[in-house]
PDB file of C-alpha atoms and ligand atoms in Angstrom:
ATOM      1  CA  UNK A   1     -14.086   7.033  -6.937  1.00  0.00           C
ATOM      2  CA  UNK A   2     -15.236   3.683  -8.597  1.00  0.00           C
ATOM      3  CA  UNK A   3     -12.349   4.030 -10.969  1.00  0.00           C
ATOM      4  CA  UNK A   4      -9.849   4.829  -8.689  1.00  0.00           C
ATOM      5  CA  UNK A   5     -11.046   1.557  -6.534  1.00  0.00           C
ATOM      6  CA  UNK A   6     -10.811  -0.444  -9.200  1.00  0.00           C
ATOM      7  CA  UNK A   7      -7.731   0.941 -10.485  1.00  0.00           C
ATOM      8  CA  UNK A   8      -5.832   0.512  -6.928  1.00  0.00           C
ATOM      9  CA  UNK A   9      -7.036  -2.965  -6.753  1.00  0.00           C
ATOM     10  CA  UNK A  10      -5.865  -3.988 -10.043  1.00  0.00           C
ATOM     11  CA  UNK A  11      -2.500  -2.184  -8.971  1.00  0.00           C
ATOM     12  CA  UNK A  12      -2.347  -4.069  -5.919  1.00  0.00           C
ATOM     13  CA  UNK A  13      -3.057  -7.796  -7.521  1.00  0.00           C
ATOM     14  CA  UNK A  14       0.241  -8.854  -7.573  1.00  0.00           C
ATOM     15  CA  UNK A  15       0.911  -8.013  -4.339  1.00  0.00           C
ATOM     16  CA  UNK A  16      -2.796  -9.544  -2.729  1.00  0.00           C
ATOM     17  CA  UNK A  17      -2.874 -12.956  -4.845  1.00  0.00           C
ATOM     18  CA  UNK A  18       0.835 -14.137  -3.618  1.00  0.00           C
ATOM     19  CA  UNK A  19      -1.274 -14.827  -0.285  1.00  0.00           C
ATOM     20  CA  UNK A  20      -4.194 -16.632  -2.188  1.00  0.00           C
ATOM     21  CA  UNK A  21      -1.927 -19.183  -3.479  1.00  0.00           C
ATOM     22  CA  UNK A  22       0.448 -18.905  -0.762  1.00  0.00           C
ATOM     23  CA  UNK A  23      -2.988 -20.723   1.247  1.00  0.00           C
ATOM     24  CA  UNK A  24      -4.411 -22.776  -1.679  1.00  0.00           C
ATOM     25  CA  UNK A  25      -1.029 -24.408  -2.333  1.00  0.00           C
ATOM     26  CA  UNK A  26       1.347 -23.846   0.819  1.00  0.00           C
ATOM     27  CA  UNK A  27       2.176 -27.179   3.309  1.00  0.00           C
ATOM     28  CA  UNK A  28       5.163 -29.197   3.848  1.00  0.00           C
ATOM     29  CA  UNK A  29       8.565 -27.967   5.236  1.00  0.00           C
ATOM     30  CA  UNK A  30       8.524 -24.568   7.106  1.00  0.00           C
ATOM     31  CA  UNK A  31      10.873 -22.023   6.172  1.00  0.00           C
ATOM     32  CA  UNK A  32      12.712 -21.793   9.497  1.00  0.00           C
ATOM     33  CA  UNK A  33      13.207 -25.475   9.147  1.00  0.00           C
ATOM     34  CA  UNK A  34      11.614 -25.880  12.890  1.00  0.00           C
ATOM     35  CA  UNK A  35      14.537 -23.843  14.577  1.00  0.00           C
ATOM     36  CA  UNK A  36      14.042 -21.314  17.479  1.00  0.00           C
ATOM     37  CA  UNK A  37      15.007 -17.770  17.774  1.00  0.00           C
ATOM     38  CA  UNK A  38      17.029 -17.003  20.600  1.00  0.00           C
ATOM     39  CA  UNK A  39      14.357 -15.848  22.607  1.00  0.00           C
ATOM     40  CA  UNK A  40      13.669 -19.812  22.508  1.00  0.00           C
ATOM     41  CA  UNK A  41      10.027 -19.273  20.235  1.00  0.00           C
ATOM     42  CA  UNK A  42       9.844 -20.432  16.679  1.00  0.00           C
ATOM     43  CA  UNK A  43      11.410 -17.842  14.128  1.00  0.00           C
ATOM     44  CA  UNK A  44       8.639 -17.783  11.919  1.00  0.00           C
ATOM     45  CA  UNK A  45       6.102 -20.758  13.071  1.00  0.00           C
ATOM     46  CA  UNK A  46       4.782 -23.337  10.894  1.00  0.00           C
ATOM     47  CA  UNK A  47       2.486 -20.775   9.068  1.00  0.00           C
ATOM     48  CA  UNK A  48       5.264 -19.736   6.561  1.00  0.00           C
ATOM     49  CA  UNK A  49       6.258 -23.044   4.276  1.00  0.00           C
ATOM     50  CA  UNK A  50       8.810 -22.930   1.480  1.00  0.00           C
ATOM     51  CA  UNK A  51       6.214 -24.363  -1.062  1.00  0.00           C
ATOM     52  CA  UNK A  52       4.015 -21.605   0.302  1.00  0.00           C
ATOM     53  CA  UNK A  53       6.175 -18.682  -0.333  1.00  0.00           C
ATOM     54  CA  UNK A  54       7.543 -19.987  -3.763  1.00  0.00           C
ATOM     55  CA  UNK A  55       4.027 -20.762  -4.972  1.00  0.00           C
ATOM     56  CA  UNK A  56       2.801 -17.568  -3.750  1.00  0.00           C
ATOM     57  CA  UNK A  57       5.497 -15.593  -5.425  1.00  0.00           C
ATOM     58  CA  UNK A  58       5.230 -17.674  -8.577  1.00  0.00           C
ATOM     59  CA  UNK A  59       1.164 -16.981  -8.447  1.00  0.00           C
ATOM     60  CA  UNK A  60       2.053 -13.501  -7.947  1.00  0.00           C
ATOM     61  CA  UNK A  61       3.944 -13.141 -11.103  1.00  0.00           C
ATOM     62  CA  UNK A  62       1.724 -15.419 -12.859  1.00  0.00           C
ATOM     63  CA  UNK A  63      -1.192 -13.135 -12.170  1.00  0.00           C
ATOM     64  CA  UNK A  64      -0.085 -10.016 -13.090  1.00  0.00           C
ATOM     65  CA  UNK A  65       1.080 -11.627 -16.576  1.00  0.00           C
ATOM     66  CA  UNK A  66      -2.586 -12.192 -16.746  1.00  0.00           C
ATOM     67  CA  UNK A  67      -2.975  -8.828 -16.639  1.00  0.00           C
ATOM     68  CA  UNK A  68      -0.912  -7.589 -18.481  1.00  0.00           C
ATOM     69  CA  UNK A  69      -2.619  -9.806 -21.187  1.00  0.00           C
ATOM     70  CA  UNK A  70      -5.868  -8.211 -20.419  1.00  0.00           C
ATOM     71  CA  UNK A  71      -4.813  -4.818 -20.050  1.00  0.00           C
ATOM     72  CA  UNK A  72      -3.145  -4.990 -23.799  1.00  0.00           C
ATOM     73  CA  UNK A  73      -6.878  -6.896 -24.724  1.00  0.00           C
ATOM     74  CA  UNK A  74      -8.794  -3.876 -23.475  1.00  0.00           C
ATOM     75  CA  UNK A  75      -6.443  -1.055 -24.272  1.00  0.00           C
ATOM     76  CA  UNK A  76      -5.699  -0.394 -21.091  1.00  0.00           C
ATOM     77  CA  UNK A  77      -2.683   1.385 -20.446  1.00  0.00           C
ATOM     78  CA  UNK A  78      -0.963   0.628 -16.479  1.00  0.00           C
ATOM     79  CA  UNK A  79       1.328  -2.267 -16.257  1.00  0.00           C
ATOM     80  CA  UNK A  80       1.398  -2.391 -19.949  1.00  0.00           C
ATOM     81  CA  UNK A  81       2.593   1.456 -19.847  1.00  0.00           C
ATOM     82  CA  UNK A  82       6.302  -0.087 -18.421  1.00  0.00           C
ATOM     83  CA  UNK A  83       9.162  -1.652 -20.836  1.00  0.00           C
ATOM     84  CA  UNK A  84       8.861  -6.141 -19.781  1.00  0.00           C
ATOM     85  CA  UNK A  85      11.487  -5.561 -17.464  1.00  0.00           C
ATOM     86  CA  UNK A  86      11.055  -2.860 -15.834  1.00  0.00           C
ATOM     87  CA  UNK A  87       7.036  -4.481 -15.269  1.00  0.00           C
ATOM     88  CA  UNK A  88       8.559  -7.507 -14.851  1.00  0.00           C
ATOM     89  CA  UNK A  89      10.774  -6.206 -12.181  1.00  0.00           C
ATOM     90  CA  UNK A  90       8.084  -4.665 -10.480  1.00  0.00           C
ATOM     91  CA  UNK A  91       5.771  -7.955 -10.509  1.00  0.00           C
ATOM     92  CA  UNK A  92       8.084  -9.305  -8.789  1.00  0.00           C
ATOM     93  CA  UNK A  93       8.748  -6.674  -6.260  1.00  0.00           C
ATOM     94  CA  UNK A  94       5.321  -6.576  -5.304  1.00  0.00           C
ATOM     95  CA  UNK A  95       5.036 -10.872  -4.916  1.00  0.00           C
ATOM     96  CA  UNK A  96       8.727 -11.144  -3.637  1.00  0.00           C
ATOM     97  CA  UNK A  97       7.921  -7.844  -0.997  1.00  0.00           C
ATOM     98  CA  UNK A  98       4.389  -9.323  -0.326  1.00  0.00           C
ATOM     99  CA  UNK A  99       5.417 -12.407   1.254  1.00  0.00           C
ATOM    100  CA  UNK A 100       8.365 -11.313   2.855  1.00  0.00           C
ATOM    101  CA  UNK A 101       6.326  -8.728   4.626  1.00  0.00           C
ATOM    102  CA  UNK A 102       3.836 -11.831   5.663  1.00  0.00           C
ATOM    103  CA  UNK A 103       6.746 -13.830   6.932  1.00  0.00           C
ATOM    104  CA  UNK A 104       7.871 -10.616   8.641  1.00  0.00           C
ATOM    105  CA  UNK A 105       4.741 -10.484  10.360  1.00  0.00           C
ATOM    106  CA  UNK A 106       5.483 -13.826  11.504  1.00  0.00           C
ATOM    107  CA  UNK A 107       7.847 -13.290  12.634  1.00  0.00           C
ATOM    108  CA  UNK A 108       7.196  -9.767  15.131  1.00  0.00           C
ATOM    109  CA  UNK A 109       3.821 -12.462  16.203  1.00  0.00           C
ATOM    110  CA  UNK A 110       6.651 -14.802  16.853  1.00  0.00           C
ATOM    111  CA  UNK A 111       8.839 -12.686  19.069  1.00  0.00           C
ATOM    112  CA  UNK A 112       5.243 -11.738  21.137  1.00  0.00           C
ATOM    113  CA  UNK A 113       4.178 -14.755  21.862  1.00  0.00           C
ATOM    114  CA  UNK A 114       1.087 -14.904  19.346  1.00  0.00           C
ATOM    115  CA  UNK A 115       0.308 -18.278  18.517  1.00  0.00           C
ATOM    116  CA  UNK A 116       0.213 -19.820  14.868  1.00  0.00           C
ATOM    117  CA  UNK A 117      -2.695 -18.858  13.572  1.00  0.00           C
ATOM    118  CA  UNK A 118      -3.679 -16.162  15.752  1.00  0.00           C
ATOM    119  CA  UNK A 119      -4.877 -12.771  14.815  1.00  0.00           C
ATOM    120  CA  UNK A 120      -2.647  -9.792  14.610  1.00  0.00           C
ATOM    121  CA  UNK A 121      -4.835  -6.901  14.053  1.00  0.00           C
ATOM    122  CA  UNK A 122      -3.427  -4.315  11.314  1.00  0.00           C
ATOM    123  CA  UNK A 123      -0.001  -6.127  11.129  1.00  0.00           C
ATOM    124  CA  UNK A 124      -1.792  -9.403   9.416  1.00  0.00           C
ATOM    125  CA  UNK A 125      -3.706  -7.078   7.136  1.00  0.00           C
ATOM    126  CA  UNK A 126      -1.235  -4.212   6.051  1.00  0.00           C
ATOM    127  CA  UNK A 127       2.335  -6.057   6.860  1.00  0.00           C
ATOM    128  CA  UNK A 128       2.606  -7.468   3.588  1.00  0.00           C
ATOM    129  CA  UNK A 129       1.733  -4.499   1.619  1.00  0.00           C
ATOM    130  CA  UNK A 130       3.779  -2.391   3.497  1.00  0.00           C
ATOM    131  CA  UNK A 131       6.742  -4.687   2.323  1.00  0.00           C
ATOM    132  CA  UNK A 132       5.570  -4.933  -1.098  1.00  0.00           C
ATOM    133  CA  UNK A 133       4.992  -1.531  -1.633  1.00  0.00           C
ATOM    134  CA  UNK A 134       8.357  -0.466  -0.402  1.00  0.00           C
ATOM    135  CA  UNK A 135      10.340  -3.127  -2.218  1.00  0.00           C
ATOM    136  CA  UNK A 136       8.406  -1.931  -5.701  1.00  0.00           C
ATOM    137  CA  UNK A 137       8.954   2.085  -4.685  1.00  0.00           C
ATOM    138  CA  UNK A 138      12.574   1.444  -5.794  1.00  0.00           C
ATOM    139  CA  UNK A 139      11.580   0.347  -9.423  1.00  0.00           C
ATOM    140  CA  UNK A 140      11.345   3.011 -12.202  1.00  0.00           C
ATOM    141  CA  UNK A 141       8.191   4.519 -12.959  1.00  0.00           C
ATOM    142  CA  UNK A 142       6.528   3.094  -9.882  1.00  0.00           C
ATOM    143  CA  UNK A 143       5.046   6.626  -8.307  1.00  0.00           C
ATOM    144  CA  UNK A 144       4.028   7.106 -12.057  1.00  0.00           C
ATOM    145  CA  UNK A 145       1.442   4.222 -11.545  1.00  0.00           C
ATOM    146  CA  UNK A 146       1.477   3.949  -7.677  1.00  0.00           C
ATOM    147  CA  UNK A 147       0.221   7.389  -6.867  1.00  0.00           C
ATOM    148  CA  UNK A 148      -0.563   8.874  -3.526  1.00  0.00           C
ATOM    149  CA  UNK A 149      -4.289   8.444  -4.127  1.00  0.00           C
ATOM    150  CA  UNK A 150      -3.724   4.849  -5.295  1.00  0.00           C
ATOM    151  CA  UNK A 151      -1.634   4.000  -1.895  1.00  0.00           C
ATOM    152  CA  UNK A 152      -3.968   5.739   0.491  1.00  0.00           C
ATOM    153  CA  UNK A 153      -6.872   3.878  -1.300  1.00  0.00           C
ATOM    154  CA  UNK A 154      -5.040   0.674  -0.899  1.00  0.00           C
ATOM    155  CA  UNK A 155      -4.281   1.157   2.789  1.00  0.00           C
ATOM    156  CA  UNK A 156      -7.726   1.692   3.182  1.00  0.00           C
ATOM    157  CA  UNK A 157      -9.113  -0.730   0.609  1.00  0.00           C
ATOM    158  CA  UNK A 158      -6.941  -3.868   1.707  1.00  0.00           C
ATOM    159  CA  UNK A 159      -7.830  -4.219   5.075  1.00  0.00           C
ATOM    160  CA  UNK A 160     -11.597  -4.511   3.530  1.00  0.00           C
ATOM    161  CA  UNK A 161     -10.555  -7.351   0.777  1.00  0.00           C
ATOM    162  CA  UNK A 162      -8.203  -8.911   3.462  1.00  0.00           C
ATOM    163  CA  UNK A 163     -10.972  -9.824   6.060  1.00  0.00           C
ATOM    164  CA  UNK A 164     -13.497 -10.662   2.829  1.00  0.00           C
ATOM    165  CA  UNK A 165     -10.892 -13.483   1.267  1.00  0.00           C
ATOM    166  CA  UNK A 166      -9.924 -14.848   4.193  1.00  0.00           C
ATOM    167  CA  UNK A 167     -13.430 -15.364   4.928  1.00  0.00           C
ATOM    168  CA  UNK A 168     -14.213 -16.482   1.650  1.00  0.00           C
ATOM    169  CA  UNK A 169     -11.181 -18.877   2.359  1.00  0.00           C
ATOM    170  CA  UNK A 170     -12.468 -20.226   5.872  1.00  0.00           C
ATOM    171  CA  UNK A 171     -15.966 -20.352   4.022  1.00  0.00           C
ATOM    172  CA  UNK A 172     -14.015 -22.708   1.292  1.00  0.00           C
ATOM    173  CA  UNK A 173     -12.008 -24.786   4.049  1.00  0.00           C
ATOM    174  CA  UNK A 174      -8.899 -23.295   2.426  1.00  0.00           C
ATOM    175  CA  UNK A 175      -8.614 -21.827   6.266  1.00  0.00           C
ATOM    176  CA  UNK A 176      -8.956 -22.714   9.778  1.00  0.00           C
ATOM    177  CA  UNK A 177      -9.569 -19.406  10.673  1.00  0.00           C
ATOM    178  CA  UNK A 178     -11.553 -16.640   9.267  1.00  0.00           C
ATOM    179  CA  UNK A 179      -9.024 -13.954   9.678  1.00  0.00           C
TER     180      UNK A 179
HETATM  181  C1  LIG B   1      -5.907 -12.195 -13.179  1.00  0.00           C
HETATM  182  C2  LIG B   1      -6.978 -11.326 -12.634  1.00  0.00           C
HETATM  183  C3  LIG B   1      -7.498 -10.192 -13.448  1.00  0.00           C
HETATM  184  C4  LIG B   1      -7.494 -11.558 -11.418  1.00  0.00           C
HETATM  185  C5  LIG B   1      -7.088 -12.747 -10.585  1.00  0.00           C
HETATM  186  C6  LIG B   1      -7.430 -12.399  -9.178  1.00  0.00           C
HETATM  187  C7  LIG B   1      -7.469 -13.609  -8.274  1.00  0.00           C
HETATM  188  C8  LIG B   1      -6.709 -14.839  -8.618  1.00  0.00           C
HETATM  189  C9  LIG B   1      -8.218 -13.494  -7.176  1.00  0.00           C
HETATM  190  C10 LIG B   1      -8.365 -14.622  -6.220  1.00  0.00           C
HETATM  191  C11 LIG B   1      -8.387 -13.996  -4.835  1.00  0.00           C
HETATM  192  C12 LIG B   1      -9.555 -14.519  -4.039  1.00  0.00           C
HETATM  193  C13 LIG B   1     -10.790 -13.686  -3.971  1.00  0.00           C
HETATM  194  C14 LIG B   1      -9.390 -15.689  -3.410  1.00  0.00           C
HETATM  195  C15 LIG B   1     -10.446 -16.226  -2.528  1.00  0.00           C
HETATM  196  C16 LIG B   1     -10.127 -17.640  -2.068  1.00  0.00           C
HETATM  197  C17 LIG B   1      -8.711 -17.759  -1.582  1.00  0.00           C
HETATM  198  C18 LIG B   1      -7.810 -18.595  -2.362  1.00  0.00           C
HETATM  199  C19 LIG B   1      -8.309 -17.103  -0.459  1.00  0.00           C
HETATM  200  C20 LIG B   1      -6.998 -17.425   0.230  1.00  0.00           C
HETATM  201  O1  LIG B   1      -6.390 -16.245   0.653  1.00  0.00           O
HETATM  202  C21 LIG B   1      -6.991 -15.710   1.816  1.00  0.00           C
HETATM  203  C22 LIG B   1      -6.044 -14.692   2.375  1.00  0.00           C
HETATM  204  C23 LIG B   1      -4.747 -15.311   2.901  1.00  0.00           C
HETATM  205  O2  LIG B   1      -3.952 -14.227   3.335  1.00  0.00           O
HETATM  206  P1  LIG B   1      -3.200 -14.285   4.766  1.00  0.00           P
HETATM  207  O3  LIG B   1      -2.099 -15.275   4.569  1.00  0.00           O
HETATM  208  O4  LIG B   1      -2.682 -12.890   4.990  1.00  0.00           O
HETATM  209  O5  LIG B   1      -4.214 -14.683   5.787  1.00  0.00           O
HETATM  210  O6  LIG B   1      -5.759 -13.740   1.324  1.00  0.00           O
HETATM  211  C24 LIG B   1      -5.511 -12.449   1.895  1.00  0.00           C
HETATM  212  C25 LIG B   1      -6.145 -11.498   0.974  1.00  0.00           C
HETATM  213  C26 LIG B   1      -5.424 -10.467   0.490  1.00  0.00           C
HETATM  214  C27 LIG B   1      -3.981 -10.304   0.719  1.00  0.00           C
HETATM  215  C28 LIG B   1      -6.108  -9.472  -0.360  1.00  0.00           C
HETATM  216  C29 LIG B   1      -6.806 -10.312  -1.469  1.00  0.00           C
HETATM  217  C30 LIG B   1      -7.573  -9.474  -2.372  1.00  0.00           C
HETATM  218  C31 LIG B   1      -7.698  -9.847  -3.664  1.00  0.00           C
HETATM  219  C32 LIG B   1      -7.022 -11.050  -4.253  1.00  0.00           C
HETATM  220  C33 LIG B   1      -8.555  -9.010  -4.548  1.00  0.00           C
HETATM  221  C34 LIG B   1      -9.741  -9.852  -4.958  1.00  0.00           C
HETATM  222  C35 LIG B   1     -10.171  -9.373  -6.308  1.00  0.00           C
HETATM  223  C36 LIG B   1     -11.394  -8.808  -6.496  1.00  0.00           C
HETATM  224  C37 LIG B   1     -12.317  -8.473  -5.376  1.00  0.00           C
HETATM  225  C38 LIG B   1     -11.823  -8.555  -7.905  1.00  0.00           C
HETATM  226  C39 LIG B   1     -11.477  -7.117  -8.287  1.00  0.00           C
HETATM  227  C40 LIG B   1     -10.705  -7.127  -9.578  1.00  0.00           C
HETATM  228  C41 LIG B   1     -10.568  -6.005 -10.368  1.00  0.00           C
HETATM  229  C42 LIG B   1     -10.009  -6.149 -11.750  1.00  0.00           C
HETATM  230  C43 LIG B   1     -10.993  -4.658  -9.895  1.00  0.00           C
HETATM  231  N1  CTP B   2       4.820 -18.424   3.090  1.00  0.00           N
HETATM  232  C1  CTP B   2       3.629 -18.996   3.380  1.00  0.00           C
HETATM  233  C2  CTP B   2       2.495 -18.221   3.744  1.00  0.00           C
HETATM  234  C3  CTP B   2       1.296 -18.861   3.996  1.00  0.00           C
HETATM  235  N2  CTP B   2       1.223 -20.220   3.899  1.00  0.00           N
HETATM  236  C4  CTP B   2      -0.043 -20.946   4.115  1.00  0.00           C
HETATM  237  O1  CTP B   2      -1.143 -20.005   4.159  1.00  0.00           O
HETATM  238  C5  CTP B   2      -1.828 -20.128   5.419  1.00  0.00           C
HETATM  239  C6  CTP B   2      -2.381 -18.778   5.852  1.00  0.00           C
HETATM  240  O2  CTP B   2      -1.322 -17.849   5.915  1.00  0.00           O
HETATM  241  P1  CTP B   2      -1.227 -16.891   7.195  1.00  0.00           P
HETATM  242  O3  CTP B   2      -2.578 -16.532   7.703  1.00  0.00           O
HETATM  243  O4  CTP B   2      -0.283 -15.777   6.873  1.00  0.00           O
HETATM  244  O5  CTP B   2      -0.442 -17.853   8.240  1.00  0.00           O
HETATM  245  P2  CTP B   2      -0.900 -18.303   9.710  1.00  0.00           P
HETATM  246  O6  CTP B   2      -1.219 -19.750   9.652  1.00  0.00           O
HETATM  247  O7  CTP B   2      -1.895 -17.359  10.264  1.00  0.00           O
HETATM  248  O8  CTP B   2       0.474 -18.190  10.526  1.00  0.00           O
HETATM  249  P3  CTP B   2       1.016 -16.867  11.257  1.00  0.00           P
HETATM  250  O9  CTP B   2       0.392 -16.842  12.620  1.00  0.00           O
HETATM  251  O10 CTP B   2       2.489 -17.050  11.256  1.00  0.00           O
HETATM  252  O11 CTP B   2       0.558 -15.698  10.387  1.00  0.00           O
HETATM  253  C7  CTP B   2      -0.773 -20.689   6.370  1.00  0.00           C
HETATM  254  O12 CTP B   2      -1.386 -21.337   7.476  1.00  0.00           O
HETATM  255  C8  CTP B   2      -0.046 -21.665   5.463  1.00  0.00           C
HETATM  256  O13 CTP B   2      -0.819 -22.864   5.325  1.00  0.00           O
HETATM  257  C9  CTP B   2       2.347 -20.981   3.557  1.00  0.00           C
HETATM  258  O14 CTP B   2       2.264 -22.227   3.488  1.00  0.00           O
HETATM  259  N3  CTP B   2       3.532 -20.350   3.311  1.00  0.00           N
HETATM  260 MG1   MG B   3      -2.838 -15.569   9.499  1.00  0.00          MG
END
């Protein structure tokens, strides 16, 4: 059980730390550029920066390069199991589809009137993995490592290490909110 925890979490890196560094080094112009939809509310809000999203991604990437560093260290055999591209393609997919599934999430809050900020139970914590994990199901050899174990682990897992961070974050001053 331990193993497959660990196992799904290390899985699931590049798609959690895009949000890290999407908070540590986000700011500055927002990705909708300040427009409104057309129901006259802010597309996305300024929650979702450009810095944000291409730090976040970059972190992402930069992260899971890490470990496949690691895993090649300790002879361990999950990223490292893929050709570069095909990893690198999936890295990507999982950092690109995480923070597209964020701004998505925005976006719905957006369209309901939830203010910047505000909590939006299940979406905020299982939005961006959604994304992420459906963008990456279209790379080769992607059920081989994301298994139905390791999904249902991380649907149940993230949640968890979602509320933990971001009140490790709000804890650091990284947040405003705990959530
Ligand atoms: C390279 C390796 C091996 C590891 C690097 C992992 C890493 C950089 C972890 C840092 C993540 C962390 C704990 C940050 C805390 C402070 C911080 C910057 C938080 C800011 O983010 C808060 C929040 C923002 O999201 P929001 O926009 O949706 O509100 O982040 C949301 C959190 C998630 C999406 C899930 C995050 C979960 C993790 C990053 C997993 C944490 C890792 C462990 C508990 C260690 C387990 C590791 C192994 C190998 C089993
Ligand atoms: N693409 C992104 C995503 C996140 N962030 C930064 O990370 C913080 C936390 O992200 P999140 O909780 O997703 O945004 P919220 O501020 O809660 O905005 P929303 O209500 O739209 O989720 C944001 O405030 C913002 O400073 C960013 O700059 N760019
Ligand atoms: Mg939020």
């Amino acid at each position: 059980m331990l193993i497959l925890i660990a196992k799904t979490i290390w899985l699931l890196l590049p798609a959690y730390t895009p949000n890290n560094f999407a908070v540590v080094f986000g700011g500055g112009t927002p990705i909708d550029l300040g427009k409104n939809f057309v129901d006259g509310k802010r597309i996305l809000g300024n929650g979702k920066t450009i810095r944000g999203f291409v730090a976040g991604v970059s972190g992402g990437l930069l992260v899971a390069h890490i470990q496949l560093f690691i895993e090649k260290f300790v002879g361990v055999e999950l990223f490292s199991s893929l050709e570069y591209s095909t990893f690198l393609l999936l890295a990507f997919s999982l950092s690109f589809g995480s923070l597209c599934g964020d701004a998505f999430g925005s976006f719905i809050k957006r369209r309901f009137g939830v203010e910047r900020g505000a909590s939006f139970p299940i979406l905020d914590q299982l939005g961006f993995l959604v994304f992420a994990l459906l963008l990456a199901s279209r790379v080769e050899g992607f059920e081989k490592l994301y298994t139905s174990e390791v999904i249902i682990a991380g649907l149940i897992l993230t949640p968890l290490l979602h509320l933990v961070t971001n009140i490790i974050a709000y804890k650091l001053g990284l947040k405003e909110v705990p959530w």
